mmCIF file of C-alpha atoms in Angstrom:
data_model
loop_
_atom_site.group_PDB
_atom_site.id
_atom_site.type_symbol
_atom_site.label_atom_id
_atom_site.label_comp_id
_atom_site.label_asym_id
_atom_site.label_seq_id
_atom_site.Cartn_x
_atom_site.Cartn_y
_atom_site.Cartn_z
ATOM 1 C CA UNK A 1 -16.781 -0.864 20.188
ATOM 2 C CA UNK A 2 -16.249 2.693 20.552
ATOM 3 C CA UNK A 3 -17.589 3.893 16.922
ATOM 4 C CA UNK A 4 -20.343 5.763 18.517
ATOM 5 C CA UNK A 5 -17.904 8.159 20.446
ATOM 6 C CA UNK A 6 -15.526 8.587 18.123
ATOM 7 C CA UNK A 7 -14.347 12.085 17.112
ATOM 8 C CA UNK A 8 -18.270 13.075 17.994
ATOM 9 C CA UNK A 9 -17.786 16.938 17.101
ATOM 10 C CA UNK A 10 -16.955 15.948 13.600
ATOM 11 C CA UNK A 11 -19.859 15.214 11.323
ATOM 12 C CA UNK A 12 -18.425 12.467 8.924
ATOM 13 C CA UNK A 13 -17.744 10.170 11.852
ATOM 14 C CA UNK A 14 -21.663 10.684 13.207
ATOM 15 C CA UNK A 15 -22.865 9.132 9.767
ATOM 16 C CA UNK A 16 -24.413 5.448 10.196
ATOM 17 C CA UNK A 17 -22.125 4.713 7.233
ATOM 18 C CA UNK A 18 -18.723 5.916 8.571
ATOM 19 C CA UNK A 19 -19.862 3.905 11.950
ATOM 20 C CA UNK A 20 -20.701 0.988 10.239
ATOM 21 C CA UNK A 21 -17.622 0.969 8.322
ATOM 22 C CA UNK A 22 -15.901 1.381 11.206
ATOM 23 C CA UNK A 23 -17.217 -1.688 12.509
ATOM 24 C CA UNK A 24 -16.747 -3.862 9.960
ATOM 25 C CA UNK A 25 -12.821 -2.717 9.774
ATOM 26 C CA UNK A 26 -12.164 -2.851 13.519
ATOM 27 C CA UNK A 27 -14.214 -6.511 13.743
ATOM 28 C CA UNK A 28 -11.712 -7.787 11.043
ATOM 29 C CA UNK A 29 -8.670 -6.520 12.560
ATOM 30 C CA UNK A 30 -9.507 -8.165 16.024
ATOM 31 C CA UNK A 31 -10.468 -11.746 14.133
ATOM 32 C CA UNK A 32 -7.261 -12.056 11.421
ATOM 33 C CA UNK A 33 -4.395 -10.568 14.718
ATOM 34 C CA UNK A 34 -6.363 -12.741 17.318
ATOM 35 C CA UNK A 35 -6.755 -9.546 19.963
ATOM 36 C CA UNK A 36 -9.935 -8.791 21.698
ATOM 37 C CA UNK A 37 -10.663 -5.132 21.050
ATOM 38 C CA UNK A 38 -9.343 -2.494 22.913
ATOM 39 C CA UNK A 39 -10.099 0.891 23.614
ATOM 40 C CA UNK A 40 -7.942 3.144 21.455
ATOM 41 C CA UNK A 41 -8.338 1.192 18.540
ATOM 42 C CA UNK A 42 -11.285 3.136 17.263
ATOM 43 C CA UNK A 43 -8.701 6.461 17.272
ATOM 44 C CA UNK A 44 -5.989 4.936 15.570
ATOM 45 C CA UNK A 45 -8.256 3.563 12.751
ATOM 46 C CA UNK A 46 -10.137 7.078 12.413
ATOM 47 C CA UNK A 47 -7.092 9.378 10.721
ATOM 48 C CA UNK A 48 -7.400 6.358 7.482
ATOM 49 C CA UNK A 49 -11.538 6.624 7.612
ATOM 50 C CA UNK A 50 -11.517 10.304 6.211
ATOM 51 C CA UNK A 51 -9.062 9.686 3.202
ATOM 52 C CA UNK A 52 -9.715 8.535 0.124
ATOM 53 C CA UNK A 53 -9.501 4.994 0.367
ATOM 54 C CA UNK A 54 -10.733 1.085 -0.133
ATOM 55 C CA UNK A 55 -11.613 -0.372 3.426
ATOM 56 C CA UNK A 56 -8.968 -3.176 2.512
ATOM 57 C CA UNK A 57 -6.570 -0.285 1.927
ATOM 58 C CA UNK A 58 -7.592 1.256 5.175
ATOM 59 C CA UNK A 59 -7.492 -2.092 7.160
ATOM 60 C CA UNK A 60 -3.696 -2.176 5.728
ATOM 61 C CA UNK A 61 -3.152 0.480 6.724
ATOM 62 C CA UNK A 62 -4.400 0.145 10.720
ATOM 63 C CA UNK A 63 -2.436 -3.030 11.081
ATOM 64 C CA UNK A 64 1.098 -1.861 9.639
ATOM 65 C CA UNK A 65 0.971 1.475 11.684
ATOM 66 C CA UNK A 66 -0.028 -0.866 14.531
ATOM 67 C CA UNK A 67 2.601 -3.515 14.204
ATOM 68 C CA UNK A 68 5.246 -0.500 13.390
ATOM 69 C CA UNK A 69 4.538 1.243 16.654
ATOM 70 C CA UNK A 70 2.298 -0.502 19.104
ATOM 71 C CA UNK A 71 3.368 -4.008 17.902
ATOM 72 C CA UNK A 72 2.601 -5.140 21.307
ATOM 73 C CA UNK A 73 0.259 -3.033 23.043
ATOM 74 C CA UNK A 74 -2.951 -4.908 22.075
ATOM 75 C CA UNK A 75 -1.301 -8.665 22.404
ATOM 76 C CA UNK A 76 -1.884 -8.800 25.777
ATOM 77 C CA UNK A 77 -5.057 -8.463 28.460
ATOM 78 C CA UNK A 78 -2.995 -7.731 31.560
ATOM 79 C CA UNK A 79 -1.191 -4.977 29.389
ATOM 80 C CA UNK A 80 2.108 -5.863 30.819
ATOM 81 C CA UNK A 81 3.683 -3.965 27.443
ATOM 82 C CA UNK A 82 1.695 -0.903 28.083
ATOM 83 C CA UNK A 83 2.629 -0.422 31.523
ATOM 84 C CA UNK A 84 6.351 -1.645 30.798
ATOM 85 C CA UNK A 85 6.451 1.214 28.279
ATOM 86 C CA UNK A 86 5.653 3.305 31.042
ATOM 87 C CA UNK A 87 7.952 2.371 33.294
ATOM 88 C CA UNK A 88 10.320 3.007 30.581
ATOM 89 C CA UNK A 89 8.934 6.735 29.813
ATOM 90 C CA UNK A 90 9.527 7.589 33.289
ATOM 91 C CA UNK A 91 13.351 6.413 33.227
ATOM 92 C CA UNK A 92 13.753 8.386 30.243
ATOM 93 C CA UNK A 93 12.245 11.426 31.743
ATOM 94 C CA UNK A 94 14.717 10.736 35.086
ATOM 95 C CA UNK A 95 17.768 10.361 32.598
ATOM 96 C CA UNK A 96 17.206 13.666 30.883
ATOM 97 C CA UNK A 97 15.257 15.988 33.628
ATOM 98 C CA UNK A 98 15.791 14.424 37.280
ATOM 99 C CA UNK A 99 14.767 17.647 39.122
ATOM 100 C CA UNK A 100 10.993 17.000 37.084
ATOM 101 C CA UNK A 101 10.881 13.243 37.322
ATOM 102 C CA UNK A 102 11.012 13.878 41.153
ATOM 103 C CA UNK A 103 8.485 16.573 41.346
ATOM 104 C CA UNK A 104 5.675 13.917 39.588
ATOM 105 C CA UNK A 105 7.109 11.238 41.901
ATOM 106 C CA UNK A 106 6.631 13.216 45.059
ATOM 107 C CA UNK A 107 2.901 13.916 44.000
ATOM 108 C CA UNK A 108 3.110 10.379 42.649
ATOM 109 C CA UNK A 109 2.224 11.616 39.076
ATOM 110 C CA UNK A 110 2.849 8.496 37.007
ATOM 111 C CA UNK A 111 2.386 8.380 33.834
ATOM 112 C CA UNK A 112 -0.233 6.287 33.543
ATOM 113 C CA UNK A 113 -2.403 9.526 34.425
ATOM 114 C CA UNK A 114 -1.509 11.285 31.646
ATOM 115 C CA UNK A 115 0.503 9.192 28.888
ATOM 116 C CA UNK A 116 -2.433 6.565 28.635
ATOM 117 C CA UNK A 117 -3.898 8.184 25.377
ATOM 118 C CA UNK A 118 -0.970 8.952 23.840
ATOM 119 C CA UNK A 119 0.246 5.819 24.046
ATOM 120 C CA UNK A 120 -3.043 4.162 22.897
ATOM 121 C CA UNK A 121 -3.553 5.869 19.523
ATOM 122 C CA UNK A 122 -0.499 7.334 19.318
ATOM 123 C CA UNK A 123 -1.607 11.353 19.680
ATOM 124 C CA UNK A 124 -4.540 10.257 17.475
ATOM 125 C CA UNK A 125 -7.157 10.986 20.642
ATOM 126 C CA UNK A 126 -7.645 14.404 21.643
ATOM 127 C CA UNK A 127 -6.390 15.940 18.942
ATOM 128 C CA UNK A 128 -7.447 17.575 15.781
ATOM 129 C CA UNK A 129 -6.560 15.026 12.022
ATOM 130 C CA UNK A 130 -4.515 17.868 10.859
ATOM 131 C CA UNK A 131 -2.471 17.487 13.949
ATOM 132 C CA UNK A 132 -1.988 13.847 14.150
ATOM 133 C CA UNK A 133 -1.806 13.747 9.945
ATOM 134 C CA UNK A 134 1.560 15.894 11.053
ATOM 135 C CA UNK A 135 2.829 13.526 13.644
ATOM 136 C CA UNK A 136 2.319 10.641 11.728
ATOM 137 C CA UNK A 137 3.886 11.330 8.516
ATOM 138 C CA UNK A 138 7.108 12.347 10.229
ATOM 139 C CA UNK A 139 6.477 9.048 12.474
ATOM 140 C CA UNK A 140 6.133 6.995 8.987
ATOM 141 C CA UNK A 141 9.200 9.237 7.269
ATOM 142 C CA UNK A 142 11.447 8.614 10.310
ATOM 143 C CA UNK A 143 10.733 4.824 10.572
ATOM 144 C CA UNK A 144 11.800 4.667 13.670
ATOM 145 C CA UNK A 145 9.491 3.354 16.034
ATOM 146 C CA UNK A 146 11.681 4.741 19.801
ATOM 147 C CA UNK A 147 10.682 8.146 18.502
ATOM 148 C CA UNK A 148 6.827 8.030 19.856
ATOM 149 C CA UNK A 149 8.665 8.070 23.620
ATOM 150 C CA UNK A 150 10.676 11.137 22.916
ATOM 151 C CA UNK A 151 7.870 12.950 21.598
ATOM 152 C CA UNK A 152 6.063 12.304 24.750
ATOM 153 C CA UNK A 153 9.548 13.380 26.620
ATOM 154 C CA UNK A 154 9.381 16.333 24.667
ATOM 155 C CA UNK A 155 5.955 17.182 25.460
ATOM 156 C CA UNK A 156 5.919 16.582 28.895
ATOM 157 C CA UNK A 157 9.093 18.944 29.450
ATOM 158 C CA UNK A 158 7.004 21.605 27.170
ATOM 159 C CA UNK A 159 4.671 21.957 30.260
ATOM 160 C CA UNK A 160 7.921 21.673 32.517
ATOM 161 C CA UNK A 161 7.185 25.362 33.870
ATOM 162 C CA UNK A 162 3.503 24.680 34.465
ATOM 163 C CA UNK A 163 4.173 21.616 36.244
ATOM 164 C CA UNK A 164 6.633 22.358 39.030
ATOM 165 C CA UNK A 165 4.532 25.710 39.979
ATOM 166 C CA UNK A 166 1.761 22.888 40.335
ATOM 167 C CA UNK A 167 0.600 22.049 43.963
ATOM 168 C CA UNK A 168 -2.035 19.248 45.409
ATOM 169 C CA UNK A 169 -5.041 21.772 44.534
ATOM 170 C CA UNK A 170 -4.607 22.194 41.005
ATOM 171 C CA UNK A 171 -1.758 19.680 39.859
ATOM 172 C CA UNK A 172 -5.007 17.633 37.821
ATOM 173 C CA UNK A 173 -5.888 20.642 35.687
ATOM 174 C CA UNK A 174 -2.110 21.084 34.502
ATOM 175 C CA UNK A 175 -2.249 17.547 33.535
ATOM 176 C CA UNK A 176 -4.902 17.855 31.490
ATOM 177 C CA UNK A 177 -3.897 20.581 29.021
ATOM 178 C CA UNK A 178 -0.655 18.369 28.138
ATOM 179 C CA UNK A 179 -1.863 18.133 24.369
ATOM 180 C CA UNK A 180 0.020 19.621 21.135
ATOM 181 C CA UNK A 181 -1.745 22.225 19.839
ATOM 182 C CA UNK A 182 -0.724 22.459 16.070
ATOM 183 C CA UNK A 183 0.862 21.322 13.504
ATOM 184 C CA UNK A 184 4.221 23.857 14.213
ATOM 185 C CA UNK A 185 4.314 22.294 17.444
ATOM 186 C CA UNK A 186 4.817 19.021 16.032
ATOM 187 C CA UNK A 187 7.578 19.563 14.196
ATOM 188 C CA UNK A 188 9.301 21.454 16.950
ATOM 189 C CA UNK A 189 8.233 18.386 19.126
ATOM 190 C CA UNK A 190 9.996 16.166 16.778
ATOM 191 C CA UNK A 191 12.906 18.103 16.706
ATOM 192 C CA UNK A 192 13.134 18.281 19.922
ATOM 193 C CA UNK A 193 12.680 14.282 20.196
ATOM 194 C CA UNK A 194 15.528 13.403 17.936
ATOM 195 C CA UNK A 195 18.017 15.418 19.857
ATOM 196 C CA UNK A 196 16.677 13.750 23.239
ATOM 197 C CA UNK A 197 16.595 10.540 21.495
ATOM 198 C CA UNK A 198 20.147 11.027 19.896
ATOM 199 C CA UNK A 199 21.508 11.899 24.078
ATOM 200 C CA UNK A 200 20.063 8.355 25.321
ATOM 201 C CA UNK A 201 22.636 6.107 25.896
ATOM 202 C CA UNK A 202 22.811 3.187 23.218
ATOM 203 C CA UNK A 203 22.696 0.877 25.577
ATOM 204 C CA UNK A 204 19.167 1.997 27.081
ATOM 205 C CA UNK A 205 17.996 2.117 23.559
ATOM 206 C CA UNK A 206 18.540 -1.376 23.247
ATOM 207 C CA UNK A 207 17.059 -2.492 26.303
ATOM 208 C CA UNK A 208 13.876 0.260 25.302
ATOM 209 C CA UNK A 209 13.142 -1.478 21.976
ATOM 210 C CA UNK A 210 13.729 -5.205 23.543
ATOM 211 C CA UNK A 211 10.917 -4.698 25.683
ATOM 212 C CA UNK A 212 8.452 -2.494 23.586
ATOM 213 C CA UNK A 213 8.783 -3.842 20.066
ATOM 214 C CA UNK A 214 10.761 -6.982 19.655
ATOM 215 C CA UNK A 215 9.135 -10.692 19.734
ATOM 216 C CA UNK A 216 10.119 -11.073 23.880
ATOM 217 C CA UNK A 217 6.971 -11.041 25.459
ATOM 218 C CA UNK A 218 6.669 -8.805 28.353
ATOM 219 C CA UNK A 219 5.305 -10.300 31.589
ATOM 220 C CA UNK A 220 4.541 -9.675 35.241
ATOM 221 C CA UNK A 221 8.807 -10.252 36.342
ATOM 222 C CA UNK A 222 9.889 -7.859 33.151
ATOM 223 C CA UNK A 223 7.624 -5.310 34.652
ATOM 224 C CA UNK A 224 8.821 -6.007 38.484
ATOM 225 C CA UNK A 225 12.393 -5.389 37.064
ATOM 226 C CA UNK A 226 11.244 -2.113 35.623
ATOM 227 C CA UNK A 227 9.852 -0.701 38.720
ATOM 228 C CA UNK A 228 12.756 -1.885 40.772
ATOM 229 C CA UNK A 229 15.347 -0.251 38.826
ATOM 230 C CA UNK A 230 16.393 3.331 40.065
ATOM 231 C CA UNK A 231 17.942 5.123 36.795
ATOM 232 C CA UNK A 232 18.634 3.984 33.126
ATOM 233 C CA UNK A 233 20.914 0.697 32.653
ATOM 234 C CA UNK A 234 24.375 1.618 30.642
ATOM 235 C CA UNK A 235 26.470 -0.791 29.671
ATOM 236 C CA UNK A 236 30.316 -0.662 30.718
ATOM 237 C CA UNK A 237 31.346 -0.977 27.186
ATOM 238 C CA UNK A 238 29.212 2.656 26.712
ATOM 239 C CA UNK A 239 30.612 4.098 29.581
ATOM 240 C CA UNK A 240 33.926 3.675 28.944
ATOM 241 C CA UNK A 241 33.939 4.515 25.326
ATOM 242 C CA UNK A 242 31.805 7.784 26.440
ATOM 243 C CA UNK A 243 34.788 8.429 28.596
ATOM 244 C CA UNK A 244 37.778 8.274 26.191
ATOM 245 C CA UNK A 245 35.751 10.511 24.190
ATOM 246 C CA UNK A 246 35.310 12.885 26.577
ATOM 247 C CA UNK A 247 38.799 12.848 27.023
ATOM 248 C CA UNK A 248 39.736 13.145 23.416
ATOM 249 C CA UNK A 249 37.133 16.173 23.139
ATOM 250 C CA UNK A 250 39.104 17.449 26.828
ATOM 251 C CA UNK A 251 42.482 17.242 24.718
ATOM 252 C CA UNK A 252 41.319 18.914 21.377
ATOM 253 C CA UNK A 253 39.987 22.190 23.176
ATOM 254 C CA UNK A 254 43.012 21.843 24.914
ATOM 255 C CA UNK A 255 45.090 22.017 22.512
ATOM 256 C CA UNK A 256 42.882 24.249 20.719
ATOM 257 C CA UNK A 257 43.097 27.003 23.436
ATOM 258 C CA UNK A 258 46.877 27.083 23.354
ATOM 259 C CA UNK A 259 47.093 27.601 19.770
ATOM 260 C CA UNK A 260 44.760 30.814 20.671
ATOM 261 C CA UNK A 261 47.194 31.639 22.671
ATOM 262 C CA UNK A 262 50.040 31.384 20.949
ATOM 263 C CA UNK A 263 48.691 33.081 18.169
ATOM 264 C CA UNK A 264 47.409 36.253 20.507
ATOM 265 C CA UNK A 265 51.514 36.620 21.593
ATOM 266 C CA UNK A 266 52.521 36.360 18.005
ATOM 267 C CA UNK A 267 50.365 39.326 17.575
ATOM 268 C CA UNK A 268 51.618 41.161 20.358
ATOM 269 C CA UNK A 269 55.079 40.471 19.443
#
């Protein structure tokens, strides 16, 4: 396990009893949900370590964030959900910023190279507790697990300057710095997330928490279907009610107009 290099810098995790409590937690977890550990683990369980509480309270805690968020994510050793979640990310990104998505795909930027621990402890690596404390409790308050991908949406379109002034020489080092940097940042991130989030189609929603967090069981053909499709899946049904109310909208400001100007002739008059 990866007790020994976890959050290193800070002192309470470097004490033989915070390790071996570590242990013991992330041992348990692995024997009662049947999983083999995994890197990543050893971040999402270290946020709980520093608080106040009973390792069985801490152990409850690891496995309900776990099956909230990453239900999936440790179930399998081929990590078919990870990289399916990935495959989704980068749909998401092509939905809402096309001119981007195709900049990573030309330098083939995928976001395995930079999503990996963000989607593993969900923010928890890399950055500081106060941080991920942040993220978490509006992750918890929200309760609503789609949100972790439009945080990483938002975050990736924070560096969106950065990234298409990139070039082969230094496209790694603009990568790398793709990390929140406080707690204001969060909730601007999650802001931002919610109004991406609300602008997905419904449709794509569904098909987003099908794959990443209901009981279907992704597999080598669900992620072949992934790579294979070239935008975001919309039902009819969505695209036709999106179009009446566009027209509806088209009609009301319509409408609306001439009543301006009626009203400016009345004044004239």
């Amino acid at each position: 396990m990866d007790c020994e290099r976890t959050r290193q810098k800070n002192p309470f995790f470097a004490s033989d009893i915070t390790k071996s409590r570590m242990e013991r937690i992330l041992s348990l977890y692995c024997i009662n949900e049947g999983v083999s550990y995994t890197q990543g683990m050893n971040d999402l369980l270290a946020p709980f370590l520093v608080l106040e509480l009973s390792e069985t309270q801490i152990y409850s805690c690891l496995v309900r964030l776990v099956r909230l968020f990453l239900p999936k994510t440790f179930t399998d050793n081929d990590f078919y959900s990870l990289q399916c979640s990935f495959r989704l990310l980068r749909l998401i990104l092509l939905y809402h910023r096309p001119s981007l998505c195709r900049f990573l795909d030309q330098y083939n930027i995928i976001p395995e190279l930079y999503a990996t621990p963000w989607f593993l402890t969900l923010f928890s690596h890399n950055h500081s507790l106060d941080i991920v404390y942040a993220l978490w409790d509006c992750y918890l308050t929200l309760k609503d697990p789609l949100l972790h991908f439009f945080v990483s949406i938002a975050l990736i379109l924070r560096h969106e300057s950065d990234l298409v002034q990139a070039n082969d020489s230094n496209i790694d080092s603009v990568l790398s710095p793709m990390k929140i940097n406080n707690v204001s940042e969060v909730r601007e991130l999650v802001l931002n997330a919610q109004s991406l989030l609300k602008r997905t189609p419904i449709s794509f929603r569904n098909q987003l928490k099908k794959v990443a967090f209901d009981h279907h069981k992704c597999s080598e053909k669900t992620l072949n279907d992934l790579e294979a499709l070239v935008c975001l899946q919309i039902s009819a049904e969505e695209v036709v009610y999106a179009l009446a109310q566009q027209q509806i909208q088209d009609k009301y400001d319509s409408d609306d107009e001439e009543e301006q100007e009626e009203q400016q002739e009345e004044q004239q008059e």
